[in-house]
Coordinates of C-alpha atoms and ligand atoms in Angstrom, one line a residue:
M151 CA -29.8 13.4 11.5
Y152 CA -26.1 13.5 12.0
T153 CA -24.1 13.3 8.7
P154 CA -20.6 12.2 9.3
T155 CA -18.0 14.4 7.7
S156 CA -15.0 12.3 8.6
P157 CA -13.1 10.4 5.9
W158 CA -14.0 6.8 5.2
W159 CA -10.9 5.4 7.0
K160 CA -12.2 6.9 10.3
R161 CA -15.5 5.1 10.0
T162 CA -14.1 1.8 8.7
V163 CA -12.9 -1.2 10.7
F164 CA -9.7 -2.7 9.2
Y165 CA -8.8 -6.3 9.2
Q166 CA -5.2 -7.4 8.7
I167 CA -4.5 -10.6 6.7
Y168 CA -1.2 -12.4 6.9
P169 CA -1.7 -14.2 3.6
R170 CA 0.7 -17.1 4.3
S171 CA -1.5 -18.2 7.2
F172 CA -5.0 -17.3 6.2
L173 CA -6.3 -20.1 3.9
D174 CA -4.7 -22.5 1.6
T175 CA -6.8 -23.5 -1.4
N176 CA -4.4 -25.6 -3.5
G177 CA -3.0 -27.9 -0.9
D178 CA 0.6 -26.7 -0.7
G179 CA 0.3 -25.7 3.0
I180 CA 0.6 -22.0 2.2
G181 CA -2.2 -19.6 2.3
D182 CA -3.1 -17.9 -1.0
L183 CA -5.1 -15.1 -2.7
Q184 CA -7.9 -17.5 -3.7
G185 CA -8.2 -18.4 0.0
I186 CA -8.7 -14.7 0.8
I187 CA -11.2 -14.3 -2.0
S188 CA -13.2 -17.3 -0.7
K189 CA -13.5 -15.7 2.7
L190 CA -14.6 -12.2 1.6
D191 CA -18.2 -13.0 2.6
Y192 CA -17.0 -14.0 6.0
L193 CA -15.2 -10.7 6.4
R194 CA -18.2 -8.7 5.0
D195 CA -20.5 -10.4 7.5
L196 CA -18.1 -9.5 10.3
G197 CA -18.5 -5.8 9.2
I198 CA -15.0 -5.2 7.8
G199 CA -14.5 -2.3 5.5
A200 CA -10.9 -2.6 4.5
I201 CA -8.2 -5.2 4.5
W202 CA -4.5 -4.5 5.2
L203 CA -2.8 -7.2 3.3
S204 CA 0.7 -8.2 4.5
P205 CA 3.1 -8.4 1.6
V206 CA 2.2 -10.7 -1.3
Y207 CA 5.0 -9.6 -3.7
T208 CA 7.6 -11.9 -5.1
S209 CA 10.0 -12.6 -2.2
P210 CA 12.5 -15.3 -1.2
N211 CA 10.8 -15.2 2.2
N212 CA 13.8 -14.6 4.4
D213 CA 11.4 -12.4 6.3
Y214 CA 8.2 -13.8 4.8
G215 CA 7.5 -11.2 2.3
Y216 CA 9.0 -8.2 4.1
D217 CA 12.0 -8.8 1.8
I218 CA 10.6 -7.8 -1.5
A219 CA 12.4 -9.0 -4.7
D220 CA 9.9 -7.5 -7.1
Y221 CA 7.3 -4.9 -6.3
Y222 CA 5.4 -5.5 -9.4
T223 CA 4.7 -9.2 -9.3
I224 CA 2.8 -11.5 -6.9
N225 CA 4.7 -14.3 -5.2
P226 CA 3.7 -17.4 -7.2
E227 CA 3.0 -19.2 -3.9
Y228 CA 0.1 -16.8 -3.4
G229 CA -1.2 -16.6 -7.0
T230 CA -0.9 -14.3 -9.9
L231 CA -1.5 -10.6 -10.7
D232 CA -4.8 -11.6 -12.2
D233 CA -5.8 -13.2 -8.8
M234 CA -4.8 -10.0 -7.2
K235 CA -7.0 -8.0 -9.6
R236 CA -9.8 -10.3 -8.9
L237 CA -9.3 -9.9 -5.1
I238 CA -9.5 -6.1 -5.4
R239 CA -12.6 -6.4 -7.6
E240 CA -14.4 -9.0 -5.5
A241 CA -13.6 -7.1 -2.3
K242 CA -14.8 -3.9 -3.8
S243 CA -18.2 -5.4 -4.7
R244 CA -18.6 -6.2 -1.0
G245 CA -17.7 -2.7 0.1
I246 CA -14.2 -3.8 1.2
R247 CA -11.1 -1.8 0.3
I248 CA -7.6 -3.3 0.0
V249 CA -4.6 -1.6 1.5
M250 CA -1.2 -2.9 0.4
D251 CA 1.8 -3.4 2.7
V252 CA 4.8 -1.7 1.2
A253 CA 8.2 -2.4 2.7
M254 CA 10.2 0.5 1.3
N255 CA 13.0 0.9 3.8
H256 CA 14.7 -2.1 2.3
T257 CA 14.4 -4.7 -0.5
S258 CA 15.3 -8.3 -0.7
S259 CA 19.0 -8.9 -1.5
Q260 CA 17.5 -10.8 -4.5
H261 CA 16.0 -7.6 -5.9
K262 CA 17.6 -6.8 -9.2
W263 CA 18.5 -3.3 -7.9
F264 CA 20.6 -4.9 -5.2
Q265 CA 22.2 -7.5 -7.5
A266 CA 23.3 -4.7 -9.8
S267 CA 24.3 -2.5 -6.9
R268 CA 27.0 -5.0 -5.8
D269 CA 29.1 -3.8 -8.7
P270 CA 30.7 -0.5 -7.6
S271 CA 30.5 0.9 -11.1
S272 CA 26.8 0.2 -11.6
P273 CA 24.3 3.1 -11.8
Y274 CA 22.4 1.1 -9.0
R275 CA 25.4 1.3 -6.6
D276 CA 23.8 4.3 -4.9
F277 CA 20.5 2.7 -4.5
Y278 CA 21.8 1.1 -1.3
I279 CA 24.1 2.2 1.5
W280 CA 27.7 1.0 1.0
K281 CA 30.6 2.0 3.2
K282 CA 34.2 1.1 3.6
P283 CA 35.3 -1.0 6.6
Q284 CA 37.0 0.6 9.6
K285 CA 40.5 -0.3 10.8
G286 CA 40.5 -1.7 14.3
L287 CA 43.3 -2.6 16.7
F288 CA 46.3 -4.4 15.0
G289 CA 44.8 -3.6 11.6
R290 CA 41.8 -5.8 12.3
E291 CA 38.9 -5.0 9.9
L292 CA 35.7 -3.7 11.5
P293 CA 32.3 -2.9 10.1
P294 CA 31.8 0.8 9.2
N295 CA 30.2 1.6 12.5
N296 CA 28.7 -0.1 15.6
W297 CA 25.0 0.0 14.5
T298 CA 23.1 -3.2 15.2
S299 CA 20.3 -4.9 13.3
V300 CA 16.9 -4.6 14.8
F301 CA 17.0 -8.4 15.0
S302 CA 20.5 -8.3 16.7
G303 CA 24.0 -8.5 15.4
S304 CA 25.9 -6.0 13.3
A305 CA 23.8 -4.0 10.8
W306 CA 26.5 -4.3 8.2
Q307 CA 27.4 -7.2 5.9
K308 CA 30.5 -7.4 3.9
D309 CA 30.2 -8.1 0.2
E310 CA 33.2 -9.9 -1.3
I311 CA 32.8 -8.3 -4.8
S312 CA 33.9 -4.8 -3.6
G313 CA 35.2 -5.5 -0.1
E314 CA 32.7 -2.9 1.1
Y315 CA 29.8 -3.3 3.6
Y316 CA 26.1 -2.7 3.0
L317 CA 23.7 -1.6 5.7
H318 CA 20.8 -3.8 6.7
L319 CA 18.7 -2.8 9.7
F320 CA 16.9 -6.1 9.6
T321 CA 18.2 -9.5 8.3
K322 CA 21.2 -9.4 6.0
E323 CA 18.9 -10.4 3.2
Q324 CA 17.2 -7.0 3.6
P325 CA 19.6 -4.3 2.4
D326 CA 18.4 -0.8 3.3
L327 CA 17.6 1.5 0.4
N328 CA 19.4 4.9 0.2
Y329 CA 16.9 7.7 0.2
R330 CA 19.6 10.3 -0.3
N331 CA 19.5 9.1 -3.8
P332 CA 16.4 10.8 -5.5
R333 CA 16.1 8.0 -8.0
V334 CA 15.1 5.6 -5.1
L335 CA 12.2 7.8 -4.2
E336 CA 11.2 8.0 -7.9
E337 CA 11.2 4.3 -8.2
I338 CA 9.2 3.8 -5.1
E339 CA 6.6 6.4 -6.3
K340 CA 6.3 4.4 -9.5
V341 CA 5.5 1.3 -7.3
L342 CA 2.9 3.1 -5.3
N343 CA 1.2 4.5 -8.4
F344 CA 1.2 1.1 -10.0
W345 CA -0.8 -0.4 -7.2
L346 CA -3.1 2.6 -7.0
D347 CA -3.8 2.2 -10.7
L348 CA -4.9 -1.4 -9.9
G349 CA -7.4 0.0 -7.5
V350 CA -5.9 -0.4 -4.0
A351 CA -7.0 2.2 -1.5
G352 CA -3.7 3.0 0.2
F353 CA -0.7 1.6 2.0
R354 CA 0.6 0.4 5.3
C355 CA 4.1 1.7 5.1
D356 CA 6.5 -0.7 6.8
V357 CA 8.9 0.9 9.3
F358 CA 8.4 4.2 7.5
N359 CA 10.3 6.2 10.1
L360 CA 13.6 4.5 9.3
L361 CA 13.9 5.7 5.7
H362 CA 16.4 8.5 6.5
K363 CA 19.7 7.9 8.2
S364 CA 21.1 11.2 9.5
T365 CA 24.8 10.3 9.8
F366 CA 26.9 7.2 9.9
R367 CA 28.7 7.8 13.2
D368 CA 28.9 5.2 15.9
G369 CA 25.8 5.2 18.0
R370 CA 25.3 5.1 21.8
F371 CA 25.4 1.5 22.7
N372 CA 23.0 -0.2 25.0
F373 CA 21.4 -3.6 25.6
T374 CA 19.1 -3.3 22.6
G375 CA 21.8 -2.3 20.2
G376 CA 23.4 0.8 18.7
G377 CA 22.7 3.5 16.2
R378 CA 18.9 4.1 16.7
E379 CA 19.4 7.8 17.4
Y380 CA 20.7 8.2 13.9
Y381 CA 18.1 6.4 12.0
S382 CA 14.8 6.2 13.9
S383 CA 12.4 9.2 13.3
V384 CA 15.4 11.5 12.7
R385 CA 15.4 15.0 11.2
G386 CA 15.4 14.7 7.4
L387 CA 12.8 11.9 7.4
N388 CA 9.8 14.3 7.3
G389 CA 11.0 15.8 4.0
I390 CA 10.9 12.3 2.4
I391 CA 7.4 11.5 3.6
K392 CA 6.1 15.0 2.7
K393 CA 7.4 14.4 -0.8
L394 CA 5.6 11.0 -1.0
H395 CA 2.5 12.8 0.2
A396 CA 2.7 15.7 -2.3
D397 CA 3.5 13.4 -5.2
V398 CA 1.4 10.4 -4.5
F399 CA -0.7 10.0 -1.3
G400 CA -2.3 13.4 -1.5
P401 CA -3.2 13.7 -5.2
R402 CA -4.3 10.1 -5.4
H403 CA -6.4 10.1 -2.2
A404 CA -4.5 7.1 -0.8
F405 CA -5.0 6.2 2.8
T406 CA -1.7 5.7 4.7
V407 CA -0.8 4.2 8.0
G408 CA 2.9 4.3 8.8
E409 CA 4.4 1.7 11.0
T410 CA 6.8 3.5 13.4
F411 CA 9.7 1.4 14.6
G412 CA 10.1 2.1 18.3
T413 CA 8.3 5.0 19.9
P414 CA 8.3 8.4 18.3
S415 CA 8.2 11.5 20.4
A416 CA 4.9 13.3 20.7
R417 CA 6.2 16.1 18.6
Q418 CA 7.3 13.7 15.8
A419 CA 4.0 11.7 16.0
K420 CA 2.0 15.0 15.6
K421 CA 4.1 16.0 12.6
F422 CA 3.7 12.6 10.9
T423 CA 0.0 12.9 11.1
A424 CA -0.5 16.6 10.6
G425 CA -2.0 16.0 7.2
D426 CA 0.9 16.3 4.8
E427 CA 2.7 13.0 5.6
V428 CA 0.7 10.0 6.6
D429 CA -2.9 9.7 7.8
T430 CA -2.2 7.6 10.8
I431 CA 0.6 5.7 12.5
F432 CA 1.1 2.5 14.5
T433 CA 3.0 3.1 17.7
F434 CA 4.3 0.2 19.7
D435 CA 4.8 1.1 23.3
M436 CA 1.2 0.2 23.4
N437 CA 1.5 -3.4 22.8
I438 CA 5.0 -4.6 22.0
S439 CA 5.4 -8.1 23.3
G440 CA 8.5 -7.0 25.0
L441 CA 10.2 -8.2 28.1
T442 CA 9.0 -6.2 31.0
L443 CA 7.8 -6.8 34.5
E444 CA 4.8 -4.5 34.1
P445 CA 1.7 -6.6 33.6
G446 CA 0.4 -6.4 30.0
A447 CA -3.0 -4.8 30.8
K448 CA -1.3 -2.0 32.8
R449 CA 1.1 -1.3 30.0
L450 CA -1.9 -1.2 27.7
K451 CA -3.7 1.3 29.8
R452 CA -0.7 3.5 30.3
A453 CA 0.1 3.6 26.6
T454 CA -3.5 4.2 25.7
L455 CA -3.9 7.2 28.0
K456 CA -0.7 8.6 26.6
W457 CA -1.5 8.3 22.9
Q458 CA -5.2 9.2 23.2
H459 CA -3.9 12.3 24.7
I460 CA -1.1 13.1 22.3
L461 CA -2.9 12.4 19.0
D462 CA -6.4 13.6 18.1
W463 CA -6.8 10.5 16.0
N464 CA -4.8 7.3 16.1
T465 CA -4.9 3.7 15.1
I466 CA -6.3 1.4 17.7
F467 CA -4.8 -2.1 17.6
I468 CA -3.6 -4.8 20.0
E469 CA -2.4 -7.4 17.6
N470 CA -0.6 -7.8 14.3
H471 CA 1.8 -10.4 12.7
D472 CA 4.7 -9.3 14.9
Q473 CA 3.0 -9.4 18.3
N474 CA 2.0 -12.0 20.8
R475 CA -1.7 -12.8 20.8
A476 CA -3.6 -10.1 22.7
V477 CA -5.7 -12.4 24.8
S478 CA -2.6 -14.1 26.0
I479 CA -0.8 -10.9 26.9
F480 CA -3.4 -8.4 27.9
G481 CA -6.2 -10.8 28.8
N482 CA -6.3 -14.3 30.2
D483 CA -6.1 -17.2 27.7
T484 CA -7.2 -19.9 30.1
L485 CA -9.9 -19.2 32.7
Y486 CA -11.3 -16.0 31.2
R487 CA -10.4 -16.3 27.5
N488 CA -14.0 -15.7 26.4
E489 CA -14.6 -12.7 28.7
S490 CA -11.2 -11.1 28.2
A491 CA -11.2 -11.4 24.4
K492 CA -14.6 -9.6 24.4
M493 CA -13.3 -7.0 26.8
L494 CA -10.4 -6.4 24.3
A495 CA -12.9 -6.1 21.5
V496 CA -14.7 -3.3 23.3
F497 CA -11.3 -1.7 23.8
V498 CA -10.4 -1.7 20.1
L499 CA -13.8 -0.7 18.9
T500 CA -14.8 2.2 21.2
L501 CA -11.6 4.2 21.7
R502 CA -11.1 7.3 19.5
G503 CA -9.3 6.1 16.4
T504 CA -9.3 3.7 13.5
P505 CA -9.6 0.1 14.7
F506 CA -7.4 -2.6 13.2
I507 CA -8.2 -6.3 13.9
Y508 CA -5.7 -9.0 13.1
Q509 CA -6.8 -12.4 11.7
G510 CA -7.9 -14.8 14.4
Q511 CA -8.4 -12.0 17.0
E512 CA -12.1 -12.1 16.3
I513 CA -12.2 -15.7 17.6
G514 CA -9.8 -15.2 20.5
M515 CA -6.8 -17.1 19.1
T516 CA -4.0 -17.6 21.6
N517 CA -0.2 -17.8 21.8
V518 CA 1.4 -21.2 21.3
T519 CA 3.3 -23.1 23.9
Y520 CA 6.6 -23.4 22.0
K521 CA 9.3 -25.6 23.6
H522 CA 12.0 -25.6 21.1
M523 CA 13.3 -23.2 18.5
E524 CA 13.1 -25.9 15.9
E525 CA 9.3 -25.5 16.0
T526 CA 9.4 -21.9 14.8
K527 CA 10.0 -20.2 11.4
D528 CA 10.6 -16.6 12.3
P529 CA 14.2 -15.6 11.4
M530 CA 14.2 -13.3 14.5
V531 CA 14.1 -16.3 16.9
P532 CA 17.6 -17.7 16.2
M533 CA 19.0 -14.1 15.9
V534 CA 17.7 -13.2 19.3
Y535 CA 18.9 -16.5 20.7
R536 CA 22.4 -15.9 19.5
M537 CA 22.5 -12.4 20.9
I538 CA 21.5 -13.7 24.4
R539 CA 24.0 -16.5 24.2
G540 CA 26.5 -13.8 23.3
F541 CA 26.0 -12.4 26.8
R542 CA 27.1 -15.8 28.1
L543 CA 23.7 -16.7 29.3
P544 CA 22.8 -20.5 29.2
R545 CA 20.6 -22.1 26.7
F546 CA 17.7 -22.6 29.2
V547 CA 17.5 -18.9 29.6
A548 CA 18.1 -17.9 26.0
E549 CA 15.7 -20.3 24.4
P550 CA 12.5 -19.3 26.3
I551 CA 13.2 -15.6 25.8
A552 CA 13.7 -16.1 22.0
L553 CA 10.6 -18.2 21.8
F554 CA 8.5 -15.6 23.7
L555 CA 9.7 -12.7 21.6
G556 CA 9.4 -14.7 18.4
R557 CA 6.6 -13.7 16.0
D558 CA 5.2 -17.1 15.2
H559 CA 2.5 -16.9 17.9
A560 CA 0.6 -14.6 15.6
R561 CA 1.5 -16.5 12.4
T562 CA 0.1 -19.9 13.0
P563 CA -2.6 -20.9 10.5
M564 CA -6.0 -19.3 10.9
Q565 CA -8.3 -21.8 12.8
W566 CA -11.3 -22.3 10.5
T567 CA -12.6 -25.7 11.8
D568 CA -11.9 -28.5 14.1
E569 CA -10.9 -30.8 11.2
A570 CA -7.3 -31.7 10.4
H571 CA -4.9 -28.7 10.1
A572 CA -7.6 -26.5 11.5
G573 CA -9.3 -26.4 8.1
F574 CA -6.5 -24.2 6.9
S575 CA -5.1 -26.7 4.5
T576 CA -5.4 -30.3 3.4
T577 CA -1.8 -30.9 4.1
E578 CA 1.0 -30.0 6.7
P579 CA 1.0 -26.2 6.9
W580 CA 4.2 -24.2 6.5
L581 CA 4.0 -23.4 10.2
A582 CA 2.3 -25.9 12.6
E583 CA -1.2 -25.0 13.7
N584 CA -1.9 -24.2 17.3
P585 CA -3.2 -27.5 18.8
N586 CA -6.1 -25.7 20.4
Y587 CA -7.8 -25.4 17.0
T588 CA -10.0 -28.3 18.0
S589 CA -11.9 -26.0 20.5
I590 CA -11.0 -22.5 19.1
N591 CA -12.1 -22.1 15.5
V592 CA -14.4 -20.1 13.2
A593 CA -16.9 -22.8 12.6
Q594 CA -17.6 -23.2 16.3
N595 CA -17.8 -19.4 16.7
L596 CA -20.3 -19.0 13.9
R597 CA -22.6 -21.7 15.4
D598 CA -22.6 -20.1 18.9
E599 CA -24.5 -16.8 19.1
T600 CA -22.6 -15.9 22.3
S601 CA -19.2 -16.4 20.7
I602 CA -16.3 -13.9 20.5
Y603 CA -16.9 -13.7 16.7
H604 CA -20.5 -12.7 17.1
F605 CA -19.5 -10.2 19.8
Y606 CA -17.1 -8.5 17.4
R607 CA -19.7 -8.6 14.7
R608 CA -22.4 -6.9 16.9
L609 CA -19.8 -4.4 18.2
I610 CA -18.7 -3.4 14.7
A611 CA -22.3 -2.9 13.7
L612 CA -22.8 -0.8 16.9
R613 CA -19.8 1.4 16.0
S614 CA -21.2 2.1 12.6
R615 CA -24.7 2.9 14.0
I616 CA -23.5 5.3 16.7
P617 CA -21.6 8.3 15.4
A618 CA -20.4 9.2 18.9
L619 CA -18.3 6.0 18.9
V620 CA -16.5 7.2 15.8
D621 CA -16.5 11.0 15.8
G622 CA -17.2 11.7 19.4
T623 CA -14.5 13.3 21.5
I624 CA -13.1 11.3 24.3
R625 CA -12.6 12.0 28.0
F626 CA -11.1 9.6 30.5
K627 CA -12.3 9.3 34.1
R628 CA -9.7 8.9 36.8
E629 CA -10.0 5.3 37.9
R630 CA -8.3 2.6 39.9
S631 CA -5.4 1.1 38.1
W632 CA -7.2 -2.0 36.7
V633 CA -10.2 0.0 35.4
L634 CA -10.5 1.9 32.2
H635 CA -13.4 4.3 32.0
Y636 CA -14.2 6.9 29.3
T637 CA -16.9 8.8 27.6
R638 CA -17.4 9.6 24.0
Y639 CA -19.3 12.9 23.4
L640 CA -21.1 14.0 20.3
G641 CA -23.7 16.7 20.6
N642 CA -26.0 15.7 23.4
K643 CA -25.2 12.0 22.8
H644 CA -22.9 10.6 25.5
Y645 CA -21.7 7.0 25.4
A646 CA -19.5 5.7 28.2
V647 CA -17.3 2.6 28.4
V648 CA -16.0 1.0 31.5
M649 CA -13.9 -2.1 31.7
N650 CA -12.1 -4.3 34.1
L651 CA -8.6 -5.2 32.8
S652 CA -8.0 -7.9 35.4
A653 CA -9.2 -11.3 36.5
K654 CA -10.3 -10.0 39.9
P655 CA -13.5 -8.1 40.6
Q656 CA -12.9 -4.3 40.6
K657 CA -14.7 -1.4 42.1
V658 CA -15.5 1.6 39.9
R659 CA -15.1 5.0 41.4
G660 CA -18.2 7.0 42.2
K661 CA -21.6 6.2 41.0
V662 CA -22.4 4.8 37.5
R663 CA -25.8 5.4 36.0
G664 CA -27.1 4.8 32.5
E665 CA -28.6 2.4 30.1
V666 CA -26.5 -0.7 29.2
V667 CA -26.0 -0.8 25.4
M668 CA -23.6 -3.7 25.2
T669 CA -21.7 -5.9 27.6
N670 CA -19.8 -9.2 27.7
Y671 CA -21.7 -10.3 30.8
S672 CA -25.4 -10.2 31.3
R673 CA -25.8 -7.1 33.4
T674 CA -28.8 -5.1 32.4
E675 CA -28.8 -2.3 35.0
L676 CA -26.4 0.4 36.2
D677 CA -27.8 2.1 39.3
G678 CA -25.0 3.5 41.4
R679 CA -22.2 1.5 42.9
L680 CA -20.5 -0.8 40.4
L681 CA -18.4 -3.8 41.1
L682 CA -17.0 -5.2 37.8
E683 CA -16.7 -8.9 37.2
P684 CA -13.4 -10.3 35.9
Y685 CA -12.7 -8.6 32.5
E686 CA -16.2 -7.2 32.4
A687 CA -16.7 -4.5 29.8
I688 CA -19.9 -2.3 29.6
I689 CA -20.9 0.3 27.0
Y690 CA -23.6 2.4 28.4
K691 CA -25.6 5.5 27.4
K692 CA -25.6 8.4 29.8
Ligands
GLC994 C1 8.0 -4.5 10.1 C2 7.2 -5.7 9.8 C3 8.0 -6.9 10.2 C4 9.3 -7.0 9.4 C5 10.0 -5.6 9.5 C6 11.1 -5.5 8.5 O1 8.3 -4.3 11.5 O2 6.0 -5.6 10.5 O3 7.3 -8.1 10.1 O4 10.1 -8.0 9.9 O5 9.2 -4.5 9.4 O6 10.5 -5.3 7.2
CA995 CA1 -1.6 -22.5 -1.3

């Protein structure tokens, strides 16, 4: 008998919930904690062991919860602290842990620290990053430097009270905290301990690699903006994360996954996950819904080979609340939606690392065909639109790009049934549902044994039954560009996975022999030459 020695978070499959869009139980069009509680059985049946909960703290929702106004209270739209305690308890009784999302690079501009900070004589002044303006030509006033917000435009906002500017790497309603001030770290540690005391299992640390700004000089400027080299994964950051680990994560056995903004170097990524900072990271060259000519599936393969090689253990994910839907980007959401969604399930659940599934991925939810910016809610959409228009490009170019990059594709209400509003709510949801809910929904998936949902369910069960799929080392075969082929080794147990990342049949190199364990087609035998069907994926025992 093989006894796994790996920590729980390597054996668990995580499920991300974007609470605003999960399930509305009180008819206000906004998902809530009661909605999550009522679907815990659904998640347990799927085989989920932990939930990453996108922010539910009090927030004015300029960035839908990623602008936190109070780390200690629940946004009344979602419920109360008692509901939250109940969620933690009810989840626990089903063997599901809760991981909180903590945005600690910035707060909301409504946070009382920031309100106090606007007064230059306040003891909170130093909680944020305030700088004097620069003098430009003819005495014109300029922001302190040329850094740009991640969502476009200057990263500085002038405050009339002092005439100084504060830094905001995201929207101007999200002022950056100043981690050079040790009191900030102290306060954040209090927040983390508060939630651990309530029984959460750990944290997803929002853009954790931006906490330290190395200097405030002008940055190199390019199309995507300026200043990144002075605030993204810079020297000085590691000390901050190490302290959080030494003070909180380590002693309290909290699981952590750090979201890296941009792509860290291999060296940085290894340092982050060496054991004294965070347990795992999310890196994005893997799946960012960026503007590139390289087909999605090729990008996915390239980034996968790269990161599986760099890190011994990584997160495996293809969706979250910031990305386009995977089946629309890496798969095929029309002709082969069913096949490609299942192929992507095999991808997420058999590579070496901790799998994260995003709500709706398990039923193959797709992107939305947005036509006008007015249909969207993401604050990034108008910001990106303005930036492109700033380059003097016409509206008919700017609007589709902004709509494509916008994050609402992933945030439409969870499609539970084919009834009005997708069974998400009894009223108009805060963001319109994807009209395809009449055919793509949970109820239909539950009824059909061959559905994407049941495929995920069986695959998750398989992963927990076969230790090689968790702890096994991984080796990739050299393959044609649309084929991904690897083996997981543990003792004398070898499981291999081969998949076609395209809508055309693909030949696999060499001969393939083994016993089919699971597949998204009905192939039962592997006896030599193998021609894969569109998006075919096979797990086989060697
Ligand atoms: C992360 C979040 C994103 C948010 C940003 C600022 O990237 O995932 O939704 O807008 O941080 O907090
Ligand atoms: Ca509600």
